[in-house]
Amino acid sequence: MSRLRAPAIILALFVLDRASKAWVLESLYGRSVAVLPWFRLTYAENTGVAFGMFRDSNLFFLVFGAALVAALLFLRRRIERHGALAAAGLALVLGGALGNIYDRIAYGYVLDFFDFTFFPAVFNVADSGITVGAALLALGMKDEKGK
């Protein structure tokens, strides 16, 4: 992956996350709207982590998130040596983490809004980037023997 692609992915995910959350704050504050029978857009303030675990731990997860970003940036070159898949995964994780860190600093919580009725958690664009990025990172880090 070229030196410009990773920053572009990080920036694109961050901007998409910010734009979606700005729309949610403007249009859905405190509400839930059915889009499909199995999908809602639901305004949710999350001071914990995935699935609402460890509520009211915003400061801890702000510090943890910042430390994780710093560690990943420190390991960036080593990770990128594993190829484009790992590099893209790293960029998605970083973009998502920065989006959620922004929320924790600006609002004191992470704003979530994707609500699938069959899934136990409400999540956001940044969370999606982190999840897909972690999967790509894991796949990209595997060696040729599949270890």
Coordinates of C-alpha atoms in Angstrom, one line a residue:
M1 CA 0.0 0.0 0.0
S2 CA 1.4 3.4 -0.9
R3 CA 2.3 5.9 1.7
L4 CA -0.7 8.0 0.8
R5 CA -3.4 5.3 0.9
A6 CA -3.3 4.6 4.6
P7 CA -3.7 8.2 5.6
A8 CA -6.4 8.6 3.0
I9 CA -8.3 5.6 4.5
I10 CA -7.9 6.9 8.0
L11 CA -9.1 10.4 7.0
A12 CA -12.0 9.1 4.9
L13 CA -13.3 6.9 7.8
F14 CA -12.9 9.7 10.3
V15 CA -14.8 12.1 8.1
L16 CA -17.5 9.6 7.3
D17 CA -17.9 8.9 11.0
R18 CA -18.0 12.6 12.0
A19 CA -20.5 13.4 9.2
S20 CA -22.8 10.5 10.2
K21 CA -22.7 11.5 13.8
A22 CA -23.3 15.1 13.0
W23 CA -26.4 14.0 11.1
V24 CA -27.6 11.8 14.0
L25 CA -27.1 14.7 16.5
E26 CA -29.1 17.0 14.3
S27 CA -31.8 14.7 13.2
L28 CA -32.2 11.9 15.7
Y29 CA -31.3 13.3 19.1
G30 CA -33.0 11.1 21.7
R31 CA -35.1 9.2 19.1
S32 CA -35.2 5.9 17.3
V33 CA -36.6 5.6 13.8
A34 CA -37.5 2.4 12.1
V35 CA -35.9 2.1 8.6
L36 CA -36.7 -1.5 8.0
P37 CA -38.5 -4.1 10.2
W38 CA -35.1 -5.4 11.4
F39 CA -33.1 -2.1 11.3
R40 CA -33.5 1.1 13.2
L41 CA -31.5 4.3 13.6
T42 CA -31.3 4.8 17.3
Y43 CA -29.6 7.6 19.2
A44 CA -27.5 6.1 21.9
E45 CA -24.8 7.6 24.2
N46 CA -22.3 5.0 25.2
T47 CA -19.8 5.7 28.0
G48 CA -18.5 2.2 28.0
V49 CA -17.4 -0.1 25.2
A50 CA -19.1 -2.7 22.9
F51 CA -22.5 -3.9 24.0
G52 CA -22.6 -1.1 26.6
M53 CA -20.2 -2.9 28.9
F54 CA -18.3 -1.0 31.6
R55 CA -20.6 2.0 31.5
D56 CA -19.4 5.2 33.0
S57 CA -15.8 4.4 32.1
N58 CA -15.3 7.1 29.6
L59 CA -11.9 8.4 30.9
F60 CA -10.5 4.9 31.1
F61 CA -11.4 4.1 27.6
L62 CA -10.3 7.5 26.3
V63 CA -6.8 6.8 27.8
F64 CA -6.9 3.2 26.6
G65 CA -7.9 4.2 23.1
A66 CA -5.2 6.9 22.9
A67 CA -2.6 4.3 24.1
L68 CA -3.8 1.8 21.5
V69 CA -3.5 4.4 18.7
A70 CA 0.0 5.3 19.9
A71 CA 1.0 1.6 20.0
L72 CA -0.4 0.9 16.6
L73 CA 1.4 3.9 15.1
F74 CA 4.6 2.8 16.8
L75 CA 4.2 -0.7 15.2
R76 CA 2.9 0.6 11.8
R77 CA 6.0 -0.1 9.7
R78 CA 6.2 -3.7 11.1
I79 CA 2.5 -4.3 10.4
E80 CA 2.7 -2.8 6.9
R81 CA 5.5 -5.3 6.0
H82 CA 2.8 -8.0 6.1
G83 CA 1.2 -6.5 3.0
A84 CA -1.7 -4.4 1.8
L85 CA -4.4 -6.3 3.7
A86 CA -2.7 -5.7 7.0
A87 CA -2.0 -2.1 6.1
A88 CA -5.6 -1.5 5.1
G89 CA -6.8 -3.2 8.3
L90 CA -4.5 -1.0 10.4
A91 CA -5.8 2.1 8.7
L92 CA -9.4 1.2 9.3
V93 CA -8.7 0.4 13.0
L94 CA -6.9 3.8 13.4
G95 CA -9.6 5.8 11.6
G96 CA -12.3 4.2 13.7
A97 CA -10.4 4.6 17.0
L98 CA -9.8 8.3 16.2
G99 CA -13.5 8.8 15.5
N100 CA -14.5 7.3 18.9
I101 CA -11.7 9.1 20.7
Y102 CA -13.0 12.4 19.2
D103 CA -16.5 11.5 20.6
R104 CA -15.2 10.8 24.1
I105 CA -13.3 14.1 24.2
A106 CA -16.0 16.2 22.6
Y107 CA -19.1 14.7 24.3
G108 CA -18.0 12.5 27.1
Y109 CA -19.5 9.4 25.4
V110 CA -19.4 7.6 22.0
L111 CA -22.5 8.3 19.8
D112 CA -23.9 5.0 18.5
F113 CA -26.9 4.7 16.1
F114 CA -26.9 1.6 13.9
D115 CA -29.5 -0.7 15.6
F116 CA -30.1 -4.1 14.1
T117 CA -33.0 -5.7 16.0
F118 CA -31.3 -9.2 15.8
F119 CA -28.0 -7.9 17.2
P120 CA -27.6 -7.0 20.9
A121 CA -25.7 -3.7 20.5
V122 CA -26.1 -0.3 18.9
F123 CA -22.9 0.8 17.0
N124 CA -21.5 3.4 14.6
V125 CA -19.4 3.9 11.5
A126 CA -16.2 4.0 13.6
D127 CA -17.0 0.7 15.3
S128 CA -17.6 -0.8 11.9
G129 CA -14.2 0.4 10.7
I130 CA -12.5 -1.0 13.8
T131 CA -14.3 -4.4 13.4
V132 CA -13.6 -4.8 9.7
G133 CA -10.1 -3.4 10.2
A134 CA -9.3 -5.9 13.0
A135 CA -10.4 -8.8 10.8
L136 CA -8.3 -7.6 7.8
L137 CA -5.4 -7.0 10.2
A138 CA -5.6 -10.5 11.6
L139 CA -5.9 -12.0 8.1
G140 CA -3.0 -9.9 6.8
M141 CA -0.7 -10.8 9.7
K142 CA -1.1 -14.6 9.1
D143 CA 2.0 -16.1 7.5
E144 CA 2.0 -18.3 4.4
K145 CA 1.6 -21.4 6.6
G146 CA -1.7 -20.1 8.0
K147 CA -0.4 -19.8 11.5

